[in-house]
Amino acid sequence: MKIMVAIKRVVDYAVKIRIKSDKTGVETTNIKMSMNPFCEIALEEALKIKESGLASEVVAVSLGPGQCVDTLRTGLAMGADRAIHVDAPGALYPLTVAKVLKALVEVEKPGLLILGKQAIDDDCNQTGQMVAGLLNWPQGTFASKVVLDKEKKSATVDREVDGGLETLCLDLPAVITTDLRLNQPRYATLPNIMKAKSKPIKKMSLEELKVEVRSDLEVVQVTAPPVRKAGVILSSVDELVDKLKNEAHVI
C-alpha cells in the first residue's frame, strides 16, 4: 500500500508574527519558514505505518512556490521515499488545495491520504474534509490513534471529541487528519539529510493536473490583536471582588 502525505510550508512556530504595512497579510520576507507541525505528525505516522510493514511507500506532496522544495527535502530526510512539488506561486485556499490533492490521488492511487488537521498559519481545518468529500472517501479527523488492519483493508481511528474519545472504523482507501497527541515526530539525522539530496522530487503544474485556481475568498484586512493590558496586584479578596463586580462586570 502507498501512503500519500500532504505537507505545508508555514512561518516557523517560534517566529514572532508581523503584519504587513498594507494589512494584506503577515510578513514572510526574510522570515524563517518550516514544515507545519501538524504535517510533521502526519508524516511521522505514515513512516511508522511503513516501518511496521503495512505500507510499501510514503510519498510527500506540497503545493506552493519553489521554496516548498526545501520543506519537501525535510520530509525526505525524515524518511519519505519520494516527493511531488506542485508549482503554485499564488495564494492557495482550502478548496483549491483539496482539488489538487484529489488530482494527485487519481495519478498516484494511494491507499491512504494523511494530512495535518490544520495549518498554523490560517487555522482553516478544512482541506482534509474537503478532499475526502471530493474523493468520496471515508474520513477520520483529529486522529489521536491509528491502527491499520491489512487483512480487512480498514483503519481504526481514535479521535478526540469534547466528551472524550470517539472510535471510527474506516474502509480503505481513506483520508485521515492528525491531531497533536498522535505521535512525536522524529528529527532528521545528518546522514538522512545527506541521503535526502539524492531522493527524487517530481515537479508538476496545475495545468498538468487540470486544476483551475479560482478563489472564492477575499482577504479584506489582516490586523494584529489588541495589546493586552498589564495586570494589577490586589491587596485583598474584597478588592478582587470589587473589581470583578464594578470593573469587569462578571459577577
JSON list of C-alpha atoms in Angstrom, two decimals:
[
{"chain": "A", "resi": 1, "resn": "MET", "atom": "CA", "xyz": [0.00, 0.00, 0.00]},
{"chain": "A", "resi": 2, "resn": "LYS", "atom": "CA", "xyz": [1.15, 3.51, -0.81]},
{"chain": "A", "resi": 3, "resn": "ILE", "atom": "CA", "xyz": [0.61, 6.40, 1.60]},
{"chain": "A", "resi": 4, "resn": "MET", "atom": "CA", "xyz": [0.43, 10.00, 0.44]},
{"chain": "A", "resi": 5, "resn": "VAL", "atom": "CA", "xyz": [1.16, 12.77, 2.94]},
{"chain": "A", "resi": 6, "resn": "ALA", "atom": "CA", "xyz": [0.36, 16.42, 2.28]},
{"chain": "A", "resi": 7, "resn": "ILE", "atom": "CA", "xyz": [2.75, 18.89, 3.92]},
{"chain": "A", "resi": 8, "resn": "LYS", "atom": "CA", "xyz": [2.68, 22.68, 4.04]},
{"chain": "A", "resi": 9, "resn": "ARG", "atom": "CA", "xyz": [5.41, 25.31, 4.35]},
{"chain": "A", "resi": 10, "resn": "VAL", "atom": "CA", "xyz": [4.48, 27.86, 7.01]},
{"chain": "A", "resi": 11, "resn": "VAL", "atom": "CA", "xyz": [6.11, 30.55, 9.14]},
{"chain": "A", "resi": 12, "resn": "ASP", "atom": "CA", "xyz": [8.05, 28.77, 11.89]},
{"chain": "A", "resi": 13, "resn": "TYR", "atom": "CA", "xyz": [6.04, 28.44, 15.10]},
{"chain": "A", "resi": 14, "resn": "ALA", "atom": "CA", "xyz": [8.74, 30.19, 17.14]},
{"chain": "A", "resi": 15, "resn": "VAL", "atom": "CA", "xyz": [8.79, 33.33, 14.95]},
{"chain": "A", "resi": 16, "resn": "LYS", "atom": "CA", "xyz": [7.00, 36.46, 16.17]},
{"chain": "A", "resi": 17, "resn": "ILE", "atom": "CA", "xyz": [4.39, 37.31, 13.54]},
{"chain": "A", "resi": 18, "resn": "ARG", "atom": "CA", "xyz": [4.45, 40.78, 11.96]},
{"chain": "A", "resi": 19, "resn": "ILE", "atom": "CA", "xyz": [1.59, 42.28, 9.97]},
{"chain": "A", "resi": 20, "resn": "LYS", "atom": "CA", "xyz": [2.40, 43.85, 6.59]},
{"chain": "A", "resi": 21, "resn": "SER", "atom": "CA", "xyz": [2.18, 47.63, 6.47]},
{"chain": "A", "resi": 22, "resn": "ASP", "atom": "CA", "xyz": [-0.68, 47.47, 3.95]},
{"chain": "A", "resi": 23, "resn": "LYS", "atom": "CA", "xyz": [-2.55, 44.95, 6.18]},
{"chain": "A", "resi": 24, "resn": "THR", "atom": "CA", "xyz": [-2.93, 42.41, 3.36]},
{"chain": "A", "resi": 25, "resn": "GLY", "atom": "CA", "xyz": [-1.33, 39.57, 5.35]},
{"chain": "A", "resi": 26, "resn": "VAL", "atom": "CA", "xyz": [1.64, 38.63, 7.50]},
{"chain": "A", "resi": 27, "resn": "GLU", "atom": "CA", "xyz": [5.26, 39.38, 6.64]},
{"chain": "A", "resi": 28, "resn": "THR", "atom": "CA", "xyz": [7.09, 36.38, 5.13]},
{"chain": "A", "resi": 29, "resn": "THR", "atom": "CA", "xyz": [10.13, 38.10, 3.58]},
{"chain": "A", "resi": 30, "resn": "ASN", "atom": "CA", "xyz": [13.37, 37.06, 5.31]},
{"chain": "A", "resi": 31, "resn": "ILE", "atom": "CA", "xyz": [11.34, 35.05, 7.82]},
{"chain": "A", "resi": 32, "resn": "LYS", "atom": "CA", "xyz": [12.23, 31.52, 8.93]},
{"chain": "A", "resi": 33, "resn": "MET", "atom": "CA", "xyz": [9.86, 29.00, 7.35]},
{"chain": "A", "resi": 34, "resn": "SER", "atom": "CA", "xyz": [9.39, 25.36, 8.30]},
{"chain": "A", "resi": 35, "resn": "MET", "atom": "CA", "xyz": [7.05, 22.40, 7.96]},
{"chain": "A", "resi": 36, "resn": "ASN", "atom": "CA", "xyz": [3.64, 22.83, 9.57]},
{"chain": "A", "resi": 37, "resn": "PRO", "atom": "CA", "xyz": [3.79, 20.95, 12.94]},
{"chain": "A", "resi": 38, "resn": "PHE", "atom": "CA", "xyz": [0.58, 19.02, 12.22]},
{"chain": "A", "resi": 39, "resn": "CYS", "atom": "CA", "xyz": [2.06, 17.93, 8.88]},
{"chain": "A", "resi": 40, "resn": "GLU", "atom": "CA", "xyz": [5.15, 16.65, 10.71]},
{"chain": "A", "resi": 41, "resn": "ILE", "atom": "CA", "xyz": [2.84, 14.48, 12.81]},
{"chain": "A", "resi": 42, "resn": "ALA", "atom": "CA", "xyz": [1.08, 13.21, 9.67]},
{"chain": "A", "resi": 43, "resn": "LEU", "atom": "CA", "xyz": [4.40, 12.30, 8.06]},
{"chain": "A", "resi": 44, "resn": "GLU", "atom": "CA", "xyz": [5.65, 10.60, 11.21]},
{"chain": "A", "resi": 45, "resn": "GLU", "atom": "CA", "xyz": [2.52, 8.44, 11.36]},
{"chain": "A", "resi": 46, "resn": "ALA", "atom": "CA", "xyz": [2.95, 7.43, 7.72]},
{"chain": "A", "resi": 47, "resn": "LEU", "atom": "CA", "xyz": [6.57, 6.47, 8.37]},
{"chain": "A", "resi": 48, "resn": "LYS", "atom": "CA", "xyz": [5.60, 4.42, 11.43]},
{"chain": "A", "resi": 49, "resn": "ILE", "atom": "CA", "xyz": [2.98, 2.57, 9.36]},
{"chain": "A", "resi": 50, "resn": "LYS", "atom": "CA", "xyz": [5.60, 1.81, 6.71]},
{"chain": "A", "resi": 51, "resn": "GLU", "atom": "CA", "xyz": [8.12, 0.64, 9.30]},
{"chain": "A", "resi": 52, "resn": "SER", "atom": "CA", "xyz": [5.51, -1.77, 10.69]},
{"chain": "A", "resi": 53, "resn": "GLY", "atom": "CA", "xyz": [5.30, -3.41, 7.26]},
{"chain": "A", "resi": 54, "resn": "LEU", "atom": "CA", "xyz": [1.78, -2.20, 6.42]},
{"chain": "A", "resi": 55, "resn": "ALA", "atom": "CA", "xyz": [2.87, 0.20, 3.65]},
{"chain": "A", "resi": 56, "resn": "SER", "atom": "CA", "xyz": [5.40, -0.04, 0.86]},
{"chain": "A", "resi": 57, "resn": "GLU", "atom": "CA", "xyz": [5.98, 3.64, 0.06]},
{"chain": "A", "resi": 58, "resn": "VAL", "atom": "CA", "xyz": [5.48, 7.09, 1.55]},
{"chain": "A", "resi": 59, "resn": "VAL", "atom": "CA", "xyz": [5.06, 9.98, -0.90]},
{"chain": "A", "resi": 60, "resn": "ALA", "atom": "CA", "xyz": [5.22, 13.57, 0.39]},
{"chain": "A", "resi": 61, "resn": "VAL", "atom": "CA", "xyz": [3.43, 16.28, -1.61]},
{"chain": "A", "resi": 62, "resn": "SER", "atom": "CA", "xyz": [3.41, 20.04, -1.25]},
{"chain": "A", "resi": 63, "resn": "LEU", "atom": "CA", "xyz": [1.82, 22.95, -3.11]},
{"chain": "A", "resi": 64, "resn": "GLY", "atom": "CA", "xyz": [3.26, 26.42, -3.45]},
{"chain": "A", "resi": 65, "resn": "PRO", "atom": "CA", "xyz": [6.28, 28.36, -4.73]},
{"chain": "A", "resi": 66, "resn": "GLY", "atom": "CA", "xyz": [9.73, 26.93, -5.40]},
{"chain": "A", "resi": 67, "resn": "GLN", "atom": "CA", "xyz": [10.80, 27.30, -1.76]},
{"chain": "A", "resi": 68, "resn": "CYS", "atom": "CA", "xyz": [8.45, 24.41, -0.89]},
{"chain": "A", "resi": 69, "resn": "VAL", "atom": "CA", "xyz": [11.19, 22.11, -2.20]},
{"chain": "A", "resi": 70, "resn": "ASP", "atom": "CA", "xyz": [13.16, 22.85, 0.99]},
{"chain": "A", "resi": 71, "resn": "THR", "atom": "CA", "xyz": [10.24, 21.66, 3.09]},
{"chain": "A", "resi": 72, "resn": "LEU", "atom": "CA", "xyz": [9.93, 18.54, 0.94]},
{"chain": "A", "resi": 73, "resn": "ARG", "atom": "CA", "xyz": [13.65, 17.85, 1.47]},
{"chain": "A", "resi": 74, "resn": "THR", "atom": "CA", "xyz": [12.97, 17.91, 5.20]},
{"chain": "A", "resi": 75, "resn": "GLY", "atom": "CA", "xyz": [10.22, 15.34, 4.66]},
{"chain": "A", "resi": 76, "resn": "LEU", "atom": "CA", "xyz": [12.57, 13.18, 2.63]},
{"chain": "A", "resi": 77, "resn": "ALA", "atom": "CA", "xyz": [15.21, 13.46, 5.35]},
{"chain": "A", "resi": 78, "resn": "MET", "atom": "CA", "xyz": [12.65, 12.26, 7.90]},
{"chain": "A", "resi": 79, "resn": "GLY", "atom": "CA", "xyz": [12.13, 9.15, 5.78]},
{"chain": "A", "resi": 80, "resn": "ALA", "atom": "CA", "xyz": [9.70, 9.75, 2.91]},
{"chain": "A", "resi": 81, "resn": "ASP", "atom": "CA", "xyz": [10.65, 7.79, -0.22]},
{"chain": "A", "resi": 82, "resn": "ARG", "atom": "CA", "xyz": [9.95, 10.49, -2.79]},
{"chain": "A", "resi": 83, "resn": "ALA", "atom": "CA", "xyz": [8.19, 13.81, -3.14]},
{"chain": "A", "resi": 84, "resn": "ILE", "atom": "CA", "xyz": [5.96, 15.77, -5.51]},
{"chain": "A", "resi": 85, "resn": "HIS", "atom": "CA", "xyz": [6.01, 19.56, -5.74]},
{"chain": "A", "resi": 86, "resn": "VAL", "atom": "CA", "xyz": [3.04, 21.23, -7.40]},
{"chain": "A", "resi": 87, "resn": "ASP", "atom": "CA", "xyz": [4.20, 24.67, -8.50]},
{"chain": "A", "resi": 88, "resn": "ALA", "atom": "CA", "xyz": [1.57, 27.24, -7.50]},
{"chain": "A", "resi": 89, "resn": "PRO", "atom": "CA", "xyz": [3.01, 30.72, -6.92]},
{"chain": "A", "resi": 90, "resn": "GLY", "atom": "CA", "xyz": [-0.24, 32.46, -5.93]},
{"chain": "A", "resi": 91, "resn": "ALA", "atom": "CA", "xyz": [-2.39, 32.29, -2.82]},
{"chain": "A", "resi": 92, "resn": "LEU", "atom": "CA", "xyz": [-3.99, 28.91, -2.23]},
{"chain": "A", "resi": 93, "resn": "TYR", "atom": "CA", "xyz": [-7.19, 28.34, -0.28]},
{"chain": "A", "resi": 94, "resn": "PRO", "atom": "CA", "xyz": [-8.51, 25.03, 1.12]},
{"chain": "A", "resi": 95, "resn": "LEU", "atom": "CA", "xyz": [-10.88, 24.13, -1.71]},
{"chain": "A", "resi": 96, "resn": "THR", "atom": "CA", "xyz": [-8.20, 24.64, -4.36]},
{"chain": "A", "resi": 97, "resn": "VAL", "atom": "CA", "xyz": [-5.71, 22.58, -2.33]},
{"chain": "A", "resi": 98, "resn": "ALA", "atom": "CA", "xyz": [-8.33, 19.83, -1.95]},
{"chain": "A", "resi": 99, "resn": "LYS", "atom": "CA", "xyz": [-8.90, 19.77, -5.71]},
{"chain": "A", "resi": 100, "resn": "VAL", "atom": "CA", "xyz": [-5.15, 19.49, -6.35]},
{"chain": "A", "resi": 101, "resn": "LEU", "atom": "CA", "xyz": [-4.81, 16.67, -3.82]},
{"chain": "A", "resi": 102, "resn": "LYS", "atom": "CA", "xyz": [-7.74, 14.88, -5.45]},
{"chain": "A", "resi": 103, "resn": "ALA", "atom": "CA", "xyz": [-5.97, 15.11, -8.82]},
{"chain": "A", "resi": 104, "resn": "LEU", "atom": "CA", "xyz": [-2.74, 13.81, -7.30]},
{"chain": "A", "resi": 105, "resn": "VAL", "atom": "CA", "xyz": [-4.59, 10.90, -5.68]},
{"chain": "A", "resi": 106, "resn": "GLU", "atom": "CA", "xyz": [-6.03, 9.97, -9.07]},
{"chain": "A", "resi": 107, "resn": "VAL", "atom": "CA", "xyz": [-2.48, 9.92, -10.50]},
{"chain": "A", "resi": 108, "resn": "GLU", "atom": "CA", "xyz": [-0.68, 8.18, -7.62]},
{"chain": "A", "resi": 109, "resn": "LYS", "atom": "CA", "xyz": [-3.57, 5.96, -6.39]},
{"chain": "A", "resi": 110, "resn": "PRO", "atom": "CA", "xyz": [-2.52, 5.73, -2.71]},
{"chain": "A", "resi": 111, "resn": "GLY", "atom": "CA", "xyz": [-4.35, 3.53, -0.24]},
{"chain": "A", "resi": 112, "resn": "LEU", "atom": "CA", "xyz": [-4.25, 6.23, 2.44]},
{"chain": "A", "resi": 113, "resn": "LEU", "atom": "CA", "xyz": [-4.05, 10.03, 2.43]},
{"chain": "A", "resi": 114, "resn": "ILE", "atom": "CA", "xyz": [-2.82, 11.63, 5.65]},
{"chain": "A", "resi": 115, "resn": "LEU", "atom": "CA", "xyz": [-2.84, 15.36, 6.42]},
{"chain": "A", "resi": 116, "resn": "GLY", "atom": "CA", "xyz": [-2.36, 17.54, 9.45]},
{"chain": "A", "resi": 117, "resn": "LYS", "atom": "CA", "xyz": [-5.73, 18.59, 10.84]},
{"chain": "A", "resi": 118, "resn": "GLN", "atom": "CA", "xyz": [-4.89, 22.26, 10.18]},
{"chain": "A", "resi": 119, "resn": "ALA", "atom": "CA", "xyz": [-2.06, 24.64, 9.33]},
{"chain": "A", "resi": 120, "resn": "ILE", "atom": "CA", "xyz": [-0.80, 27.05, 11.98]},
{"chain": "A", "resi": 121, "resn": "ASP", "atom": "CA", "xyz": [-0.85, 30.00, 9.56]},
{"chain": "A", "resi": 122, "resn": "ASP", "atom": "CA", "xyz": [-4.53, 30.11, 8.57]},
{"chain": "A", "resi": 123, "resn": "ASP", "atom": "CA", "xyz": [-6.02, 27.56, 11.04]},
{"chain": "A", "resi": 124, "resn": "CYS", "atom": "CA", "xyz": [-8.67, 26.67, 8.47]},
{"chain": "A", "resi": 125, "resn": "ASN", "atom": "CA", "xyz": [-9.06, 22.95, 9.33]},
{"chain": "A", "resi": 126, "resn": "GLN", "atom": "CA", "xyz": [-10.93, 22.37, 6.04]},
{"chain": "A", "resi": 127, "resn": "THR", "atom": "CA", "xyz": [-8.68, 20.70, 3.47]},
{"chain": "A", "resi": 128, "resn": "GLY", "atom": "CA", "xyz": [-8.88, 17.14, 4.81]},
{"chain": "A", "resi": 129, "resn": "GLN", "atom": "CA", "xyz": [-12.65, 17.18, 4.98]},
{"chain": "A", "resi": 130, "resn": "MET", "atom": "CA", "xyz": [-12.96, 18.76, 1.54]},
{"chain": "A", "resi": 131, "resn": "VAL", "atom": "CA", "xyz": [-10.66, 16.28, -0.22]},
{"chain": "A", "resi": 132, "resn": "ALA", "atom": "CA", "xyz": [-12.49, 13.38, 1.44]},
{"chain": "A", "resi": 133, "resn": "GLY", "atom": "CA", "xyz": [-15.75, 14.77, 0.08]},
{"chain": "A", "resi": 134, "resn": "LEU", "atom": "CA", "xyz": [-14.34, 15.25, -3.42]},
{"chain": "A", "resi": 135, "resn": "LEU", "atom": "CA", "xyz": [-12.91, 11.71, -3.46]},
{"chain": "A", "resi": 136, "resn": "ASN", "atom": "CA", "xyz": [-15.99, 10.23, -1.77]},
{"chain": "A", "resi": 137, "resn": "TRP", "atom": "CA", "xyz": [-13.63, 8.50, 0.69]},
{"chain": "A", "resi": 138, "resn": "PRO", "atom": "CA", "xyz": [-14.32, 7.86, 4.38]},
{"chain": "A", "resi": 139, "resn": "GLN", "atom": "CA", "xyz": [-12.54, 10.25, 6.73]},
{"chain": "A", "resi": 140, "resn": "GLY", "atom": "CA", "xyz": [-11.17, 10.16, 10.26]},
{"chain": "A", "resi": 141, "resn": "THR", "atom": "CA", "xyz": [-10.34, 13.65, 11.53]},
{"chain": "A", "resi": 142, "resn": "PHE", "atom": "CA", "xyz": [-8.40, 14.78, 14.65]},
{"chain": "A", "resi": 143, "resn": "ALA", "atom": "CA", "xyz": [-6.84, 11.31, 14.93]},
{"chain": "A", "resi": 144, "resn": "SER", "atom": "CA", "xyz": [-5.07, 10.58, 18.24]},
{"chain": "A", "resi": 145, "resn": "LYS", "atom": "CA", "xyz": [-4.51, 6.89, 17.41]},
{"chain": "A", "resi": 146, "resn": "VAL", "atom": "CA", "xyz": [-4.45, 4.99, 14.09]},
{"chain": "A", "resi": 147, "resn": "VAL", "atom": "CA", "xyz": [-4.45, 1.20, 13.72]},
{"chain": "A", "resi": 148, "resn": "LEU", "atom": "CA", "xyz": [-4.45, -0.46, 10.28]},
{"chain": "A", "resi": 149, "resn": "ASP", "atom": "CA", "xyz": [-5.82, -3.94, 9.55]},
{"chain": "A", "resi": 150, "resn": "LYS", "atom": "CA", "xyz": [-4.14, -5.29, 6.42]},
{"chain": "A", "resi": 151, "resn": "GLU", "atom": "CA", "xyz": [-6.46, -8.28, 6.04]},
{"chain": "A", "resi": 152, "resn": "LYS", "atom": "CA", "xyz": [-9.70, -6.32, 6.39]},
{"chain": "A", "resi": 153, "resn": "LYS", "atom": "CA", "xyz": [-8.25, -3.35, 4.49]},
{"chain": "A", "resi": 154, "resn": "SER", "atom": "CA", "xyz": [-9.51, -0.99, 7.15]},
{"chain": "A", "resi": 155, "resn": "ALA", "atom": "CA", "xyz": [-8.25, 1.64, 9.59]},
{"chain": "A", "resi": 156, "resn": "THR", "atom": "CA", "xyz": [-9.41, 2.15, 13.16]},
{"chain": "A", "resi": 157, "resn": "VAL", "atom": "CA", "xyz": [-9.12, 5.77, 14.24]},
{"chain": "A", "resi": 158, "resn": "ASP", "atom": "CA", "xyz": [-9.50, 7.19, 17.75]},
{"chain": "A", "resi": 159, "resn": "ARG", "atom": "CA", "xyz": [-10.43, 10.85, 17.59]},
{"chain": "A", "resi": 160, "resn": "GLU", "atom": "CA", "xyz": [-10.66, 13.35, 20.42]},
{"chain": "A", "resi": 161, "resn": "VAL", "atom": "CA", "xyz": [-14.06, 14.97, 20.91]},
{"chain": "A", "resi": 162, "resn": "ASP", "atom": "CA", "xyz": [-15.41, 17.19, 23.67]},
{"chain": "A", "resi": 163, "resn": "GLY", "atom": "CA", "xyz": [-16.86, 14.28, 25.61]},
{"chain": "A", "resi": 164, "resn": "GLY", "atom": "CA", "xyz": [-13.82, 12.01, 25.38]},
{"chain": "A", "resi": 165, "resn": "LEU", "atom": "CA", "xyz": [-12.79, 9.67, 22.56]},
{"chain": "A", "resi": 166, "resn": "GLU", "atom": "CA", "xyz": [-14.72, 8.53, 19.51]},
{"chain": "A", "resi": 167, "resn": "THR", "atom": "CA", "xyz": [-13.56, 5.41, 17.63]},
{"chain": "A", "resi": 168, "resn": "LEU", "atom": "CA", "xyz": [-14.20, 5.04, 13.90]},
{"chain": "A", "resi": 169, "resn": "CYS", "atom": "CA", "xyz": [-13.58, 2.11, 11.58]},
{"chain": "A", "resi": 170, "resn": "LEU", "atom": "CA", "xyz": [-12.82, 3.24, 8.00]},
{"chain": "A", "resi": 171, "resn": "ASP", "atom": "CA", "xyz": [-12.64, 1.13, 4.87]},
{"chain": "A", "resi": 172, "resn": "LEU", "atom": "CA", "xyz": [-9.52, 1.88, 2.85]},
{"chain": "A", "resi": 173, "resn": "PRO", "atom": "CA", "xyz": [-8.76, 3.97, 0.88]},
{"chain": "A", "resi": 174, "resn": "ALA", "atom": "CA", "xyz": [-9.46, 6.75, 3.35]},
{"chain": "A", "resi": 175, "resn": "VAL", "atom": "CA", "xyz": [-8.44, 10.24, 4.48]},
{"chain": "A", "resi": 176, "resn": "ILE", "atom": "CA", "xyz": [-7.01, 10.79, 7.98]},
{"chain": "A", "resi": 177, "resn": "THR", "atom": "CA", "xyz": [-6.15, 14.13, 9.59]},
{"chain": "A", "resi": 178, "resn": "THR", "atom": "CA", "xyz": [-3.81, 14.12, 12.57]},
{"chain": "A", "resi": 179, "resn": "ASP", "atom": "CA", "xyz": [-4.06, 15.74, 16.00]},
{"chain": "A", "resi": 180, "resn": "LEU", "atom": "CA", "xyz": [-1.24, 16.77, 18.34]},
{"chain": "A", "resi": 181, "resn": "ARG", "atom": "CA", "xyz": [-1.27, 13.69, 20.59]},
{"chain": "A", "resi": 182, "resn": "LEU", "atom": "CA", "xyz": [-0.98, 11.12, 17.80]},
{"chain": "A", "resi": 183, "resn": "ASN", "atom": "CA", "xyz": [2.83, 10.86, 17.99]},
{"chain": "A", "resi": 184, "resn": "GLN", "atom": "CA", "xyz": [6.12, 12.69, 18.49]},
{"chain": "A", "resi": 185, "resn": "PRO", "atom": "CA", "xyz": [7.78, 13.47, 15.13]},
{"chain": "A", "resi": 186, "resn": "ARG", "atom": "CA", "xyz": [11.38, 12.32, 14.71]},
{"chain": "A", "resi": 187, "resn": "TYR", "atom": "CA", "xyz": [14.30, 14.60, 13.99]},
{"chain": "A", "resi": 188, "resn": "ALA", "atom": "CA", "xyz": [16.09, 14.29, 10.66]},
{"chain": "A", "resi": 189, "resn": "THR", "atom": "CA", "xyz": [19.61, 12.94, 11.27]},
{"chain": "A", "resi": 190, "resn": "LEU", "atom": "CA", "xyz": [22.62, 14.27, 9.36]},
{"chain": "A", "resi": 191, "resn": "PRO", "atom": "CA", "xyz": [23.10, 11.04, 7.33]},
{"chain": "A", "resi": 192, "resn": "ASN", "atom": "CA", "xyz": [19.43, 11.12, 6.31]},
{"chain": "A", "resi": 193, "resn": "ILE", "atom": "CA", "xyz": [19.68, 14.81, 5.40]},
{"chain": "A", "resi": 194, "resn": "MET", "atom": "CA", "xyz": [22.55, 13.91, 3.06]},
{"chain": "A", "resi": 195, "resn": "LYS", "atom": "CA", "xyz": [20.60, 10.96, 1.59]},
{"chain": "A", "resi": 196, "resn": "ALA", "atom": "CA", "xyz": [17.57, 13.19, 1.00]},
{"chain": "A", "resi": 197, "resn": "LYS", "atom": "CA", "xyz": [19.54, 15.22, -1.53]},
{"chain": "A", "resi": 198, "resn": "SER", "atom": "CA", "xyz": [19.51, 12.25, -3.91]},
{"chain": "A", "resi": 199, "resn": "LYS", "atom": "CA", "xyz": [15.85, 11.34, -3.45]},
{"chain": "A", "resi": 200, "resn": "PRO", "atom": "CA", "xyz": [13.57, 12.36, -6.35]},
{"chain": "A", "resi": 201, "resn": "ILE", "atom": "CA", "xyz": [11.26, 15.38, -6.21]},
{"chain": "A", "resi": 202, "resn": "LYS", "atom": "CA", "xyz": [8.87, 15.44, -9.14]},
{"chain": "A", "resi": 203, "resn": "LYS", "atom": "CA", "xyz": [7.68, 18.87, -10.24]},
{"chain": "A", "resi": 204, "resn": "MET", "atom": "CA", "xyz": [4.14, 19.23, -11.58]},
{"chain": "A", "resi": 205, "resn": "SER", "atom": "CA", "xyz": [1.98, 22.17, -12.61]},
{"chain": "A", "resi": 206, "resn": "LEU", "atom": "CA", "xyz": [-1.65, 22.99, -12.04]},
{"chain": "A", "resi": 207, "resn": "GLU", "atom": "CA", "xyz": [-2.15, 22.76, -15.80]},
{"chain": "A", "resi": 208, "resn": "GLU", "atom": "CA", "xyz": [-0.88, 19.17, -15.83]},
{"chain": "A", "resi": 209, "resn": "LEU", "atom": "CA", "xyz": [-3.34, 18.27, -13.10]},
{"chain": "A", "resi": 210, "resn": "LYS", "atom": "CA", "xyz": [-6.12, 20.20, -14.86]},
{"chain": "A", "resi": 211, "resn": "VAL", "atom": "CA", "xyz": [-6.95, 22.22, -11.77]},
{"chain": "A", "resi": 212, "resn": "GLU", "atom": "CA", "xyz": [-8.06, 25.83, -12.10]},
{"chain": "A", "resi": 213, "resn": "VAL", "atom": "CA", "xyz": [-7.02, 28.21, -9.32]},
{"chain": "A", "resi": 214, "resn": "ARG", "atom": "CA", "xyz": [-10.09, 30.26, -8.53]},
{"chain": "A", "resi": 215, "resn": "SER", "atom": "CA", "xyz": [-10.54, 31.98, -5.20]},
{"chain": "A", "resi": 216, "resn": "ASP", "atom": "CA", "xyz": [-13.96, 32.09, -3.57]},
{"chain": "A", "resi": 217, "resn": "LEU", "atom": "CA", "xyz": [-12.49, 34.11, -0.71]},
{"chain": "A", "resi": 218, "resn": "GLU", "atom": "CA", "xyz": [-11.13, 37.63, -0.39]},
{"chain": "A", "resi": 219, "resn": "VAL", "atom": "CA", "xyz": [-8.93, 38.74, 2.48]},
{"chain": "A", "resi": 220, "resn": "VAL", "atom": "CA", "xyz": [-10.25, 42.18, 3.34]},
{"chain": "A", "resi": 221, "resn": "GLN", "atom": "CA", "xyz": [-7.78, 43.07, 6.08]},
{"chain": "A", "resi": 222, "resn": "VAL", "atom": "CA", "xyz": [-5.35, 41.45, 8.50]},
{"chain": "A", "resi": 223, "resn": "THR", "atom": "CA", "xyz": [-4.84, 43.19, 11.84]},
{"chain": "A", "resi": 224, "resn": "ALA", "atom": "CA", "xyz": [-2.92, 42.35, 14.99]},
{"chain": "A", "resi": 225, "resn": "PRO", "atom": "CA", "xyz": [-4.90, 41.61, 18.17]},
{"chain": "A", "resi": 226, "resn": "PRO", "atom": "CA", "xyz": [-5.21, 44.48, 20.67]},
{"chain": "A", "resi": 227, "resn": "VAL", "atom": "CA", "xyz": [-2.35, 44.93, 23.09]},
{"chain": "A", "resi": 228, "resn": "ARG", "atom": "CA", "xyz": [-3.06, 43.16, 26.35]},
{"chain": "A", "resi": 229, "resn": "LYS", "atom": "CA", "xyz": [-3.31, 45.43, 29.38]},
{"chain": "A", "resi": 230, "resn": "ALA", "atom": "CA", "xyz": [-0.87, 44.93, 32.21]},
{"chain": "A", "resi": 231, "resn": "GLY", "atom": "CA", "xyz": [-2.12, 43.03, 35.24]},
{"chain": "A", "resi": 232, "resn": "VAL", "atom": "CA", "xyz": [-2.51, 44.51, 38.71]},
{"chain": "A", "resi": 233, "resn": "ILE", "atom": "CA", "xyz": [-1.65, 43.10, 42.12]},
{"chain": "A", "resi": 234, "resn": "LEU", "atom": "CA", "xyz": [-4.54, 43.27, 44.59]},
{"chain": "A", "resi": 235, "resn": "SER", "atom": "CA", "xyz": [-4.14, 43.51, 48.33]},
{"chain": "A", "resi": 236, "resn": "SER", "atom": "CA", "xyz": [-7.22, 41.59, 49.42]},
{"chain": "A", "resi": 237, "resn": "VAL", "atom": "CA", "xyz": [-10.07, 39.33, 48.37]},
{"chain": "A", "resi": 238, "resn": "ASP", "atom": "CA", "xyz": [-12.54, 42.16, 48.94]},
{"chain": "A", "resi": 239, "resn": "GLU", "atom": "CA", "xyz": [-10.66, 44.33, 46.43]},
{"chain": "A", "resi": 240, "resn": "LEU", "atom": "CA", "xyz": [-10.72, 41.46, 43.91]},
{"chain": "A", "resi": 241, "resn": "VAL", "atom": "CA", "xyz": [-14.47, 41.00, 44.32]},
{"chain": "A", "resi": 242, "resn": "ASP", "atom": "CA", "xyz": [-15.00, 44.74, 43.95]},
{"chain": "A", "resi": 243, "resn": "LYS", "atom": "CA", "xyz": [-13.07, 44.89, 40.67]},
{"chain": "A", "resi": 244, "resn": "LEU", "atom": "CA", "xyz": [-14.80, 41.81, 39.28]},
{"chain": "A", "resi": 245, "resn": "LYS", "atom": "CA", "xyz": [-18.17, 43.34, 40.12]},
{"chain": "A", "resi": 246, "resn": "ASN", "atom": "CA", "xyz": [-17.68, 47.01, 39.25]},
{"chain": "A", "resi": 247, "resn": "GLU", "atom": "CA", "xyz": [-14.98, 46.98, 36.53]},
{"chain": "A", "resi": 248, "resn": "ALA", "atom": "CA", "xyz": [-15.10, 43.60, 34.81]},
{"chain": "A", "resi": 249, "resn": "HIS", "atom": "CA", "xyz": [-18.86, 43.20, 35.39]},
{"chain": "A", "resi": 250, "resn": "VAL", "atom": "CA", "xyz": [-18.57, 39.41, 35.55]},
{"chain": "A", "resi": 251, "resn": "ILE", "atom": "CA", "xyz": [-20.33, 38.92, 38.90]}
]
